Tab-separated table of C-alpha atoms in Angstrom:
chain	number	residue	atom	x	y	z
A	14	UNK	CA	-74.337	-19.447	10.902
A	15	UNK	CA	-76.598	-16.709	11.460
A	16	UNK	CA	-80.008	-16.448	9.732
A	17	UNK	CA	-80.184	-12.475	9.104
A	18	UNK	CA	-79.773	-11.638	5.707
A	19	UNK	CA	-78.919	-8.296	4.517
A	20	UNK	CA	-81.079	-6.045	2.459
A	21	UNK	CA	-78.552	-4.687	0.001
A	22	UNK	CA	-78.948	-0.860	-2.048
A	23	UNK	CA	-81.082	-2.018	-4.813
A	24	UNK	CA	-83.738	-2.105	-1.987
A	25	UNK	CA	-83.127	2.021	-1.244
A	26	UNK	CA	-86.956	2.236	-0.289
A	27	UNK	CA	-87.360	0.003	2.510
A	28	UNK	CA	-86.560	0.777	5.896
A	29	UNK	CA	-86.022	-2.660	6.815
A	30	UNK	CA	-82.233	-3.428	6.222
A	31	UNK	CA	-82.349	-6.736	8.060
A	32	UNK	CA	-84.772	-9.675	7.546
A	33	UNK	CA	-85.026	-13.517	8.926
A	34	UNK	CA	-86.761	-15.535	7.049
A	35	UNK	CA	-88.901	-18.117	9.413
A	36	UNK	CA	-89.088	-21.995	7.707
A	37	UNK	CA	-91.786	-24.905	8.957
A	38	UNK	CA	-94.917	-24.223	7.268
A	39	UNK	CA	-95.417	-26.548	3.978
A	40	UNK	CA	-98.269	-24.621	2.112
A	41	UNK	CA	-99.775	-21.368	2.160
A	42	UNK	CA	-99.296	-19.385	5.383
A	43	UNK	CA	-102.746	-17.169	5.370
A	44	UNK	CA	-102.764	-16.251	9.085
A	45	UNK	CA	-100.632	-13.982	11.914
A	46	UNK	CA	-102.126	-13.482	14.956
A	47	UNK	CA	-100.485	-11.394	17.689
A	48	UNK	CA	-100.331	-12.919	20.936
A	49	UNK	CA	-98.728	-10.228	23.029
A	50	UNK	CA	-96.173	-8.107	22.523
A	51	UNK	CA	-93.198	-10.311	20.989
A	52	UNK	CA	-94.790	-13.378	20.297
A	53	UNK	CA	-97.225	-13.847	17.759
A	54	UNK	CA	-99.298	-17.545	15.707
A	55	UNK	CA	-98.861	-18.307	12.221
A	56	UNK	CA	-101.115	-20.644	10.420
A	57	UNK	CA	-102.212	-21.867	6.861
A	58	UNK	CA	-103.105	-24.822	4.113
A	59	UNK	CA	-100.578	-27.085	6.152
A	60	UNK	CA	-103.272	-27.278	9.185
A	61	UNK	CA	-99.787	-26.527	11.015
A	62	UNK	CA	-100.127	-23.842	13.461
A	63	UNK	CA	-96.589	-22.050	14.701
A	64	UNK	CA	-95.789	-19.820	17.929
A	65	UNK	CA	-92.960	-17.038	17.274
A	66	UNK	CA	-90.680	-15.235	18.971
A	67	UNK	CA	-91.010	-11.773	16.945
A	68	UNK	CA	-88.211	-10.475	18.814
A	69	UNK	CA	-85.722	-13.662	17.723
A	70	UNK	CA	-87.577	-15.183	15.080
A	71	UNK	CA	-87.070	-18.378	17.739
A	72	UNK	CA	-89.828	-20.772	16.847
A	73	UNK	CA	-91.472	-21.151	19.924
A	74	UNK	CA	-94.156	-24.259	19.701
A	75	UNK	CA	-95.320	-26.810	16.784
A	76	UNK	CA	-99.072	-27.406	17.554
A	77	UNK	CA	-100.140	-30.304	15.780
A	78	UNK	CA	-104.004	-31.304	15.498
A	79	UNK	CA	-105.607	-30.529	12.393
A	80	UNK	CA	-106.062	-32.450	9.543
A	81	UNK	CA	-106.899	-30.077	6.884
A	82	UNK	CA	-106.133	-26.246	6.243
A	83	UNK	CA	-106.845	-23.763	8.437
A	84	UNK	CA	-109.755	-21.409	7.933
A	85	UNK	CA	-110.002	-18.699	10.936
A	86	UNK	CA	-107.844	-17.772	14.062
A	87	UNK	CA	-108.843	-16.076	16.546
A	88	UNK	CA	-106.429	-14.903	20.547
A	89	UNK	CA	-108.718	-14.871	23.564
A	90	UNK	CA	-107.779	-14.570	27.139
A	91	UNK	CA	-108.837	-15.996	30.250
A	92	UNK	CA	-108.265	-14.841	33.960
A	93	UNK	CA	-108.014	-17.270	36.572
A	94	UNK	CA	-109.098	-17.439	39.905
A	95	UNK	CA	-105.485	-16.395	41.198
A	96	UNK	CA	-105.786	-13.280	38.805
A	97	UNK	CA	-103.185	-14.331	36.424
A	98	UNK	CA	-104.366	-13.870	32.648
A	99	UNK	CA	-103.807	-17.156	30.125
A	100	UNK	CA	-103.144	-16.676	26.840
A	101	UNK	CA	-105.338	-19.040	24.079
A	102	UNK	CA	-105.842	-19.500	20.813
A	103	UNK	CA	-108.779	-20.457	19.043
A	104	UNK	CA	-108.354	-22.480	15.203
A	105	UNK	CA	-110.712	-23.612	12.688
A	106	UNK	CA	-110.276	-25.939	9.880
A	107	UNK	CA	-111.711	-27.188	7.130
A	108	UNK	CA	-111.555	-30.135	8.725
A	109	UNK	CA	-114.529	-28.583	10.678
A	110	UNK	CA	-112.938	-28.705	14.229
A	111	UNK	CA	-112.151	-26.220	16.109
A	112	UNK	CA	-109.500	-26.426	18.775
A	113	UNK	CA	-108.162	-24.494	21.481
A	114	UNK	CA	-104.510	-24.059	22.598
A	115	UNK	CA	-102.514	-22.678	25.881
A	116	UNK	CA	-100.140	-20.326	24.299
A	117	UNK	CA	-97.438	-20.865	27.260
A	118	UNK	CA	-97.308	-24.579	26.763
A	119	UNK	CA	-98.169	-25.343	23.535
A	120	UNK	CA	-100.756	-27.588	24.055
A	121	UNK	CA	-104.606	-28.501	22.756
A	122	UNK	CA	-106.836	-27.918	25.823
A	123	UNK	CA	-109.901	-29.103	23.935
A	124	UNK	CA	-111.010	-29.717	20.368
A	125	UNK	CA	-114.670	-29.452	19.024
A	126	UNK	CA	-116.012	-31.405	16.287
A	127	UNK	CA	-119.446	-31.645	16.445
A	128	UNK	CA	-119.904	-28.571	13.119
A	129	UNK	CA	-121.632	-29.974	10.035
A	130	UNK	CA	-119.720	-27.484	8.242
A	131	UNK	CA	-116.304	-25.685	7.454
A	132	UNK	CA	-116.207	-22.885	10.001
A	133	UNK	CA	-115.280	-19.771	8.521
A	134	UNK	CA	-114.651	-17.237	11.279
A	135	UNK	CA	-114.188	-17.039	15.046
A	136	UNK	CA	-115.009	-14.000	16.994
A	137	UNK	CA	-114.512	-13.622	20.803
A	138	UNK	CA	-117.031	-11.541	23.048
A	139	UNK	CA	-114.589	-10.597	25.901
A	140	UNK	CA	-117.735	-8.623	28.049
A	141	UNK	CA	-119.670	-11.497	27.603
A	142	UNK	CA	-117.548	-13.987	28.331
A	143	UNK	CA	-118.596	-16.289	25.239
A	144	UNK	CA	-116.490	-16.966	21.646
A	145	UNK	CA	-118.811	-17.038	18.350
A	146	UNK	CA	-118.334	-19.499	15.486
A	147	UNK	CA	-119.389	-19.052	11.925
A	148	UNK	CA	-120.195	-21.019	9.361
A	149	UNK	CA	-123.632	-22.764	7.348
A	150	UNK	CA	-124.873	-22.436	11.679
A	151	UNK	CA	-123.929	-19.392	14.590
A	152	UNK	CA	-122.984	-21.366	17.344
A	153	UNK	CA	-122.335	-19.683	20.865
A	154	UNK	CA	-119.932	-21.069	23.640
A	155	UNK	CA	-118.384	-20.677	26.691
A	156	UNK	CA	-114.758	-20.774	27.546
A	157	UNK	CA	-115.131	-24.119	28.567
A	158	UNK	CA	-116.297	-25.182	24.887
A	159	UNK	CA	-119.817	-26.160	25.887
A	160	UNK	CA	-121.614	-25.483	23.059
A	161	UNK	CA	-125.074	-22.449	24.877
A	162	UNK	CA	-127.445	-22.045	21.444
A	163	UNK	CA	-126.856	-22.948	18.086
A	164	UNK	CA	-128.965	-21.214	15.171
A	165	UNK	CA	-130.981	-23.211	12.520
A	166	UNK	CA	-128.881	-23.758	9.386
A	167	UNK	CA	-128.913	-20.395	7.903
A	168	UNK	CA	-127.173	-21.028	4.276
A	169	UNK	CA	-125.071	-23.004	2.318
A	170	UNK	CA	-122.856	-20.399	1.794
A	171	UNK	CA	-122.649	-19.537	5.131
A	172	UNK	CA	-121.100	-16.900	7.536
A	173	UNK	CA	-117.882	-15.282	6.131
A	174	UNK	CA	-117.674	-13.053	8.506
A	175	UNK	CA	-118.817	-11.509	12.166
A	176	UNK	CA	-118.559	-8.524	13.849
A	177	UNK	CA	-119.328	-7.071	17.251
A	178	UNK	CA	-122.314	-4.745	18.171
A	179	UNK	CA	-123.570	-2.839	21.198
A	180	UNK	CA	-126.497	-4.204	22.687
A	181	UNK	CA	-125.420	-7.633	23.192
A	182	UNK	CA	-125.550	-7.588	19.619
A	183	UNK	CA	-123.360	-8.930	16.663
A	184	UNK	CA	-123.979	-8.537	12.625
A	185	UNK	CA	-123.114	-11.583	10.565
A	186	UNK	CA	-122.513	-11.230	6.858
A	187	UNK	CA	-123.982	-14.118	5.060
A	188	UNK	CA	-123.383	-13.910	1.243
A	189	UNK	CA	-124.620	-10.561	0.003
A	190	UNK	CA	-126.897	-9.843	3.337
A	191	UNK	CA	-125.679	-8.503	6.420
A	192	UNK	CA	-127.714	-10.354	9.935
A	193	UNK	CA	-128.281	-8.484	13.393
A	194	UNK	CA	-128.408	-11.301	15.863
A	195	UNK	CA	-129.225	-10.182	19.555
A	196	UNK	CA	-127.758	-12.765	22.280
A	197	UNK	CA	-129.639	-12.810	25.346
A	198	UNK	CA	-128.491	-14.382	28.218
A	199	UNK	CA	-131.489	-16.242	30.781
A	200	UNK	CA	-132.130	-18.551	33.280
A	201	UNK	CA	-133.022	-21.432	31.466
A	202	UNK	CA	-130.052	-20.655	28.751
A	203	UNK	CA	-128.808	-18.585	26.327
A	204	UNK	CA	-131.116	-17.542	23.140
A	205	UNK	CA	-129.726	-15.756	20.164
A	206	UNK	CA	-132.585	-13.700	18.244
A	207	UNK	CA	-132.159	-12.630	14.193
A	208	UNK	CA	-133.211	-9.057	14.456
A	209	UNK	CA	-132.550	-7.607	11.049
A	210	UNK	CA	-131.805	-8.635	7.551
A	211	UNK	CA	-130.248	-5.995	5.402
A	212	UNK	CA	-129.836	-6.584	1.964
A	213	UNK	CA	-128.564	-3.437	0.301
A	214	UNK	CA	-125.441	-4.892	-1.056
A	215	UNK	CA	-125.538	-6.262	-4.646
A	216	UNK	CA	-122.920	-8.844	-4.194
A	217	UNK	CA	-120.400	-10.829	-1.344
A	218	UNK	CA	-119.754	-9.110	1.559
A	219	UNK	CA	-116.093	-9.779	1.642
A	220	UNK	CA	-115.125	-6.686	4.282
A	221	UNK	CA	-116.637	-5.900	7.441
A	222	UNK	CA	-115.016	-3.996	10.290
A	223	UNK	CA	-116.183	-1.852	13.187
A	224	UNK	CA	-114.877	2.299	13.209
A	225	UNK	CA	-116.112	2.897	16.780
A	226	UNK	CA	-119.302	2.051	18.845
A	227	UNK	CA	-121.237	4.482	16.600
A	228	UNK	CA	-120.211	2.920	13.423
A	229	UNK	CA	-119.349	0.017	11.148
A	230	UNK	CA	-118.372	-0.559	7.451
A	231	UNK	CA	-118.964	-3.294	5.095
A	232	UNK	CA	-117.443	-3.203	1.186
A	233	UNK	CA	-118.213	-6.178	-1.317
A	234	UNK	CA	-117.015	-8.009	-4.195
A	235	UNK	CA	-117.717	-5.468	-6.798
A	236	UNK	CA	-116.967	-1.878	-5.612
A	237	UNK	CA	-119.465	-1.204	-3.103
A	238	UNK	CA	-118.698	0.347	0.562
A	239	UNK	CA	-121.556	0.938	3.051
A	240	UNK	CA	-121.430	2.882	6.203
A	241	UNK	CA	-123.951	1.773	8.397
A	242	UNK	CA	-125.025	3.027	12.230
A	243	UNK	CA	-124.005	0.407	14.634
A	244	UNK	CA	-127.124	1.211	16.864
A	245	UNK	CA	-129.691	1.162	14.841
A	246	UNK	CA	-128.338	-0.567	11.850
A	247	UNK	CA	-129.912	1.714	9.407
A	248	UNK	CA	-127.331	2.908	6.099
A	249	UNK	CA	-125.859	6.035	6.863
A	250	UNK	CA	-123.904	6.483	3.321
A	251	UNK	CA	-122.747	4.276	0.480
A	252	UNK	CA	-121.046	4.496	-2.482
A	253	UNK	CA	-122.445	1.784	-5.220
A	254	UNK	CA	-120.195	2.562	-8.451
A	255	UNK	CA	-116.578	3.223	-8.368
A	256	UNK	CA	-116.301	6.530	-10.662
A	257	UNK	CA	-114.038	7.537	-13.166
A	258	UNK	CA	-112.500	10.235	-11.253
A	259	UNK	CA	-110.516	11.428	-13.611
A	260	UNK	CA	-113.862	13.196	-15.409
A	261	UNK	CA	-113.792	17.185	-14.699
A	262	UNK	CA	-116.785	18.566	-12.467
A	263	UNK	CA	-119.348	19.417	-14.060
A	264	UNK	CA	-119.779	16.516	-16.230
A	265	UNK	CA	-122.159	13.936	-14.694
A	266	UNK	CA	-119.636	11.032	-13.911
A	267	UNK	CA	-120.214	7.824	-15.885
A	268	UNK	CA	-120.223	4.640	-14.455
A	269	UNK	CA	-117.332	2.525	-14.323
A	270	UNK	CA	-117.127	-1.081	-13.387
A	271	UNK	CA	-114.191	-2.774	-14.156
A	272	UNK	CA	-114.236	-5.303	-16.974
A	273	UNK	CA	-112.683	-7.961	-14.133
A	274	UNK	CA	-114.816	-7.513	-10.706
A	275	UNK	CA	-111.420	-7.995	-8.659
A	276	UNK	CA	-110.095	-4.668	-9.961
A	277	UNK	CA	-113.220	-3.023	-7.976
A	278	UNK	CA	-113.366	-5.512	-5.398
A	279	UNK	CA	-113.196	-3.841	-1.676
A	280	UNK	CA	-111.149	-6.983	-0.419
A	281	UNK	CA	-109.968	-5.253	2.934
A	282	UNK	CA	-111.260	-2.163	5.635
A	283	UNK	CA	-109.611	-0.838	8.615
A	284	UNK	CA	-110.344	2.271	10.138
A	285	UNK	CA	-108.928	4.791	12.791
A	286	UNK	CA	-112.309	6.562	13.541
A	287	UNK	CA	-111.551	9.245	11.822
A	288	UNK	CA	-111.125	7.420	8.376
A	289	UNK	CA	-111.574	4.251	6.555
A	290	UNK	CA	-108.530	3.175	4.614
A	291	UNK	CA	-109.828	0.876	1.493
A	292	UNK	CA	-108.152	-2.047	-0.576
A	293	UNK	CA	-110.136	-1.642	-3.514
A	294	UNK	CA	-108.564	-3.481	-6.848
A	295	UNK	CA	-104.763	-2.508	-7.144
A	296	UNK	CA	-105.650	0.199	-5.122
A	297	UNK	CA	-105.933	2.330	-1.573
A	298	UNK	CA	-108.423	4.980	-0.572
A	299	UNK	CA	-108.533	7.091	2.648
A	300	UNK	CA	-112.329	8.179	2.712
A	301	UNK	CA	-112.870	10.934	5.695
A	302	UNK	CA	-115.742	9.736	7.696
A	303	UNK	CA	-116.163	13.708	8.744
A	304	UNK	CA	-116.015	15.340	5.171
A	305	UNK	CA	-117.223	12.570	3.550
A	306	UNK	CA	-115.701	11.768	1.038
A	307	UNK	CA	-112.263	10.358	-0.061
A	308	UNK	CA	-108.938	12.578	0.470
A	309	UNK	CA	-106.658	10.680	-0.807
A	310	UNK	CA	-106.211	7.736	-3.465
A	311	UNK	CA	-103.461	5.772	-5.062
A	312	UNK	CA	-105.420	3.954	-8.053
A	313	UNK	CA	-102.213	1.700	-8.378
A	314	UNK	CA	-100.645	0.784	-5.193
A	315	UNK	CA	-99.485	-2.642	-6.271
A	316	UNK	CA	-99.424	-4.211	-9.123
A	317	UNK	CA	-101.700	-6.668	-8.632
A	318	UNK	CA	-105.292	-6.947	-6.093
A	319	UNK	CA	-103.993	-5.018	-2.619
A	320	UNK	CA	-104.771	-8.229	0.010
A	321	UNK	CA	-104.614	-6.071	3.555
A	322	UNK	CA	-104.218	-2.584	4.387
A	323	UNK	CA	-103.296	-1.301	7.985
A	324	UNK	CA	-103.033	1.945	9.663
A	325	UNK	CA	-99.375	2.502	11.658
A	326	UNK	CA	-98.387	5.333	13.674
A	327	UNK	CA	-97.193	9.151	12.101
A	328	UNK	CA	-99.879	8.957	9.432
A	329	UNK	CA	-98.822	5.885	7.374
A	330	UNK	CA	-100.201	3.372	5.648
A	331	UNK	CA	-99.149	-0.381	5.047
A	332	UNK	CA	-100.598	-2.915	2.086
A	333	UNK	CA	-99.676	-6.325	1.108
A	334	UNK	CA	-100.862	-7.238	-2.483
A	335	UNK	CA	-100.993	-10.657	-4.941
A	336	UNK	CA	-97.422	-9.290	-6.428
A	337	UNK	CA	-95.761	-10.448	-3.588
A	338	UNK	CA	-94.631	-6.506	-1.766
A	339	UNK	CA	-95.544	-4.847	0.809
A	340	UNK	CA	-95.852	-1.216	1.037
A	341	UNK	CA	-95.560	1.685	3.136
A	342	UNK	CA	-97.719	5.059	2.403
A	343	UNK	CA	-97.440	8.457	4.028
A	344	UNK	CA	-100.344	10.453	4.497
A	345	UNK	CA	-99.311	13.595	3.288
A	346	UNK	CA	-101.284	17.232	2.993
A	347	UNK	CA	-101.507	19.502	-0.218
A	348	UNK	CA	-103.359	22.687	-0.787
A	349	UNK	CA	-105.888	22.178	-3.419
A	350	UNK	CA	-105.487	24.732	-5.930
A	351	UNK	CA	-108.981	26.356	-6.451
A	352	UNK	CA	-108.475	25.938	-10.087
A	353	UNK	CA	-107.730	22.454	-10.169
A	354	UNK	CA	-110.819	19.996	-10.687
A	355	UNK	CA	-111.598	18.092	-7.590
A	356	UNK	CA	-112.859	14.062	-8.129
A	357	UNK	CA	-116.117	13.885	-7.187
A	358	UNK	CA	-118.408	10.457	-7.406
A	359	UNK	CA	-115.722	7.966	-6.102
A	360	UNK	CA	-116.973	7.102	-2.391
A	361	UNK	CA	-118.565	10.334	-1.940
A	362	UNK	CA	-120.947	8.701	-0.162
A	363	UNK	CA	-123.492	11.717	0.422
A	364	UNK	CA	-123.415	12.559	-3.444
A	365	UNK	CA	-125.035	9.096	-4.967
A	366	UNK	CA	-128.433	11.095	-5.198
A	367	UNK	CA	-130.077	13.804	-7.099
A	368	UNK	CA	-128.849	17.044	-5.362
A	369	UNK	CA	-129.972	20.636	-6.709
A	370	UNK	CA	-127.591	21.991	-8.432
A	371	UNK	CA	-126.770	24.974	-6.005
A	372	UNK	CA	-126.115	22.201	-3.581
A	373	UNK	CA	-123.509	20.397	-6.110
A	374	UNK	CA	-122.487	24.414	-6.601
A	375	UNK	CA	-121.723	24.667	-2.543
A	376	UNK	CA	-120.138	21.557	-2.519
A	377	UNK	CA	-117.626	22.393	-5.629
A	378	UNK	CA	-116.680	25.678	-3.874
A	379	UNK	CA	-116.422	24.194	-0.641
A	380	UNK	CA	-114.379	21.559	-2.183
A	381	UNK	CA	-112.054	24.120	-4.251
A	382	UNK	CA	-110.663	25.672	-0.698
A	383	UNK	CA	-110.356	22.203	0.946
A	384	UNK	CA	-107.039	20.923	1.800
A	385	UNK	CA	-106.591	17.078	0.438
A	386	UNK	CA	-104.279	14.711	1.077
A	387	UNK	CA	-102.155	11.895	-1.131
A	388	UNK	CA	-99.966	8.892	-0.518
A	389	UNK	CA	-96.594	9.005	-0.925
A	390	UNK	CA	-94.370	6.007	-0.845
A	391	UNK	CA	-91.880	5.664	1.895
A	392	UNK	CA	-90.870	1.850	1.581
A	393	UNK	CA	-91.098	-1.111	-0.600
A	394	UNK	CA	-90.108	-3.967	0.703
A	395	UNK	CA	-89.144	-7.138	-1.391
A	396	UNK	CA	-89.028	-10.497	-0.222
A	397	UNK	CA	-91.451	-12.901	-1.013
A	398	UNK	CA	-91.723	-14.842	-4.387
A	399	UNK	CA	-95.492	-15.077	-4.358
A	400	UNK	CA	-98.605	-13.534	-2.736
A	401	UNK	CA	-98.211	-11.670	0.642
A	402	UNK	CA	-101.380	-12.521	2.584
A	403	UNK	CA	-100.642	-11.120	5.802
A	404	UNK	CA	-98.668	-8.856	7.953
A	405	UNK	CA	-98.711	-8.264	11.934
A	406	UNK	CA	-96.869	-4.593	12.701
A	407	UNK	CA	-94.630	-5.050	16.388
A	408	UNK	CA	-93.481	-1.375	16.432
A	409	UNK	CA	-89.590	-1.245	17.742
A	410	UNK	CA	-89.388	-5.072	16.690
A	411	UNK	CA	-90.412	-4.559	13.296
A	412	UNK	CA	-92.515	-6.277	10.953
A	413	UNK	CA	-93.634	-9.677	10.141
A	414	UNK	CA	-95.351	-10.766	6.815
A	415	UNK	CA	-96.531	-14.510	5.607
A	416	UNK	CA	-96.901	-15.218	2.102
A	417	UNK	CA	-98.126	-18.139	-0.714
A	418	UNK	CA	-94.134	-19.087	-1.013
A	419	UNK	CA	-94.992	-20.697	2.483
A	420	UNK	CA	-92.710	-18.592	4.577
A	421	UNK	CA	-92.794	-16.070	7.005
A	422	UNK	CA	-90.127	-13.173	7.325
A	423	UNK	CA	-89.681	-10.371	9.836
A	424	UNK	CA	-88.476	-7.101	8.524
A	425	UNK	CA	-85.755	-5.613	11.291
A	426	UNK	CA	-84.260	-2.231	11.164
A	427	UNK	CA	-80.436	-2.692	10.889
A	428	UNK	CA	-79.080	-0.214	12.738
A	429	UNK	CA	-81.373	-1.026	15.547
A	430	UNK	CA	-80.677	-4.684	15.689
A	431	UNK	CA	-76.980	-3.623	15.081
A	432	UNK	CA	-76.728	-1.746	18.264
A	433	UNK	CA	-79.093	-4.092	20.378
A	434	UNK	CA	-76.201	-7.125	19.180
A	435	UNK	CA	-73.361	-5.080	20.204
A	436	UNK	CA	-74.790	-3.941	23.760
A	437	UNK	CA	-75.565	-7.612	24.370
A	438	UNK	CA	-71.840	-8.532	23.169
A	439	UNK	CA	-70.841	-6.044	25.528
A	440	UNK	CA	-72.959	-7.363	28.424
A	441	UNK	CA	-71.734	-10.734	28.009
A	442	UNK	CA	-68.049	-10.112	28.148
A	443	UNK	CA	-68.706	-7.803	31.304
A	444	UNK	CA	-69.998	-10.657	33.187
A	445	UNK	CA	-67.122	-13.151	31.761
A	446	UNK	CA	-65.203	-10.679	33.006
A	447	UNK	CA	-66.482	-10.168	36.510
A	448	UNK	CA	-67.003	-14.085	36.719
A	449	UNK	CA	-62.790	-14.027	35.663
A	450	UNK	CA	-62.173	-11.287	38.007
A	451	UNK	CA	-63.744	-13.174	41.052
């Protein structure tokens, strides 16, 4: 009996016609990781990691070596001495191991358990050959798992997340602070240096993610979103307060916090250089890193906190949320009408102090002939029974999303995977034929 299930007309927004819904994992699947280009990790509460065939939804390897639930994943690959490239996996638990696996077999090379503490993220350092773990310690180590420096307990809280400078550099956010650590590589051993503290945000750093080599962006648990310089780590912009937007101009914007701090809450970034794409609350925000300020919002994307946002090719959008959809947003262009009032306040990052007022003057009537943007939804697709907490985008193969309900689905596009079953139906009796013929 075949496992694809049919997406029927009450679903007329989502593009997806054809799903297969992928069984094994017995809690909460919180991680997809792509491996290459059709096969891709899932992982969650179970301590269960699964390999997938994205292509088949064949489930590909069981890896079994964790006790507890899994708190980061991380790919990394290694080139050997013949020139051929292996493909690992890194996972951490709360059982505070970390272990790594050979994608092509299936198998745990090596497993780490010397942490005194849950580790919270993984980050891998392809130029200098070395993988980073997180947690109440920074630990650096080689691909061979030898643990090269280990920083003095830094926190109880400890590192939620890290990120990837230039400079040899990498910025750990540690509760509401953000640390610069410089890793230096010499003789006698590796060092890793704390460099800077900043502590400009007023509460957990629960976003931080990298624009370009220039740039990076961190957001926090209630409503704040900081551009910083990635070379010299000083703030560039940042928008404290999430306005009421819907105030006209020239009344000086009041302050709006949300009664509930996960209605503000900036719980994911990404960014395509040219603009940082926000899950803020139930909503999405496209802020312009070159004008500055925010060109598009949809206040209410989902109906409950938006989990992940990603950017996919011809200018759309894609969220997950807590109500169990996922969502698919166009980018689309309007001409602002120079009598309609423009939002000002929410993320305009330049606009937080006191300007003169022929400066807010120039800005209003450069914002007046300004062509904005909004988000229109293409495709709403319904599947899961509880929160979605992930997705991974494979282009031509579709889409694959992991949710609370403990499963995994991938979204197909019907007519695609119609005509790719009927060329390989045709293929088949060819050769029976030829094989008959002979």
């Amino acid at each position: 009996k075949s496992s694809v299930q049919t997406i029927g007309e009450e679903q007329i927004q989502n593009p997806y016609t054809e799903l297969l819904v992928l069984k094994g994992h017995q809690d909460i699947v919180r991680f997809l990781v792509q491996i290459d280009d059709y096969r891709f990790a899932s992982a969650g509460d179970d301590g269960i990691i699964f390999l997938w065939n994205a292509q088949t939804g064949e489930k590909l390897f069981e890896l079994h070596g964790h006790t507890h639930k899994i708190t980061a994943i991380a790919p990394f690959f290694s080139s050997g001495a013949s020139g051929e490239n292996s493909q690992f996996i890194l996972t951490a638990s709360a059982d505070r191991t970390v272990i790594v696996w050979d994608c092509s077999g299936g198998k745990q090379i090596q497993k780490v358990s010397c942490f005194h503490s849950t580790v919270k993220c993984l980050t891998v350092l392809q130029r200098l050959d070395v993988w980073l773990s997180g947690g109440s310690d920074l630990c650096v180590w080689n691909r061979k798992l030898d643990l090269l420096y280990k920083t003095s307990h830094l926190t109880d809280a400890g590192i939620s997340a890290l990120l990837e400078l230039p400079k040899n550099c990498v910025v750990a956010a540690v509760g509401k602070e953000l640390i610069i650590f410089r890793l230096v590589d010499r003789p006698e051993g590796w060092n890793v240096l704390e460099v800077k503290r900043l502590d400009d945000h007023q509460d957990n750093i629960l976003s931080l993610i990298s624009v370009n080599d220039l740039t990076f962006v961190t957001g926090s648990h209630v409503g704040e979103l900081i551009v910083w310089d990635a070379l010299d780590w000083t703030k560039q912009a940042s928008e404290c307060n999430f306005w009421d937007t819907s105030l006209h101009n020239d009344a000086q914007p009041e302050i709006k916090l949300s009664q509930s701090p996960n209605e503000t809450s900036v719980q994911h970034l990404t960014s395509d250089e040219e603009c940082v794409f926000a899950a803020v609350g139930k909503g999405i925000y496209v802020y312009n890193l070159q004008m500055k300020r925010v060109i598009a919002c949809q206040k209410t994307a989902h109906d409950s906190s938006v989990l992940r946002i990603a950017k996919l090719p011809n200018r759309q959008l894609m969220s997950c949320s807590e109500d169990g959809s996922v969502r698919i947003w166009e980018l689309r262009e309007k001409q602002q009408l120079p009598a309609e009032p423009v939002p000002t306040g929410f993320f305009s990052m330049w606009g937080f102090g006191r300007a003169n007022k022929q400066a807010n003057q120039a800005a209003k009537k450069t914002q007046e002939n300004t062509t904005i943007c909004f988000l229109e939804l293409v495709g709403d697709l319904i599947g899961h029974s509880s929160a979605v907490q992930m997705f991974l985008y494979f282009g031509d193969l579709g889409l694959a999303t992991c949710s609370a309900d403990h499963l995994i689905i991938l979204w197909k596009d019907g007519e695609q995977e119609s005509r790719l079953r009927s060329v390989t139906l045709f293929q088949k009796l060819a050769q029976n034929g030829g094989s008959q013929i002979k």
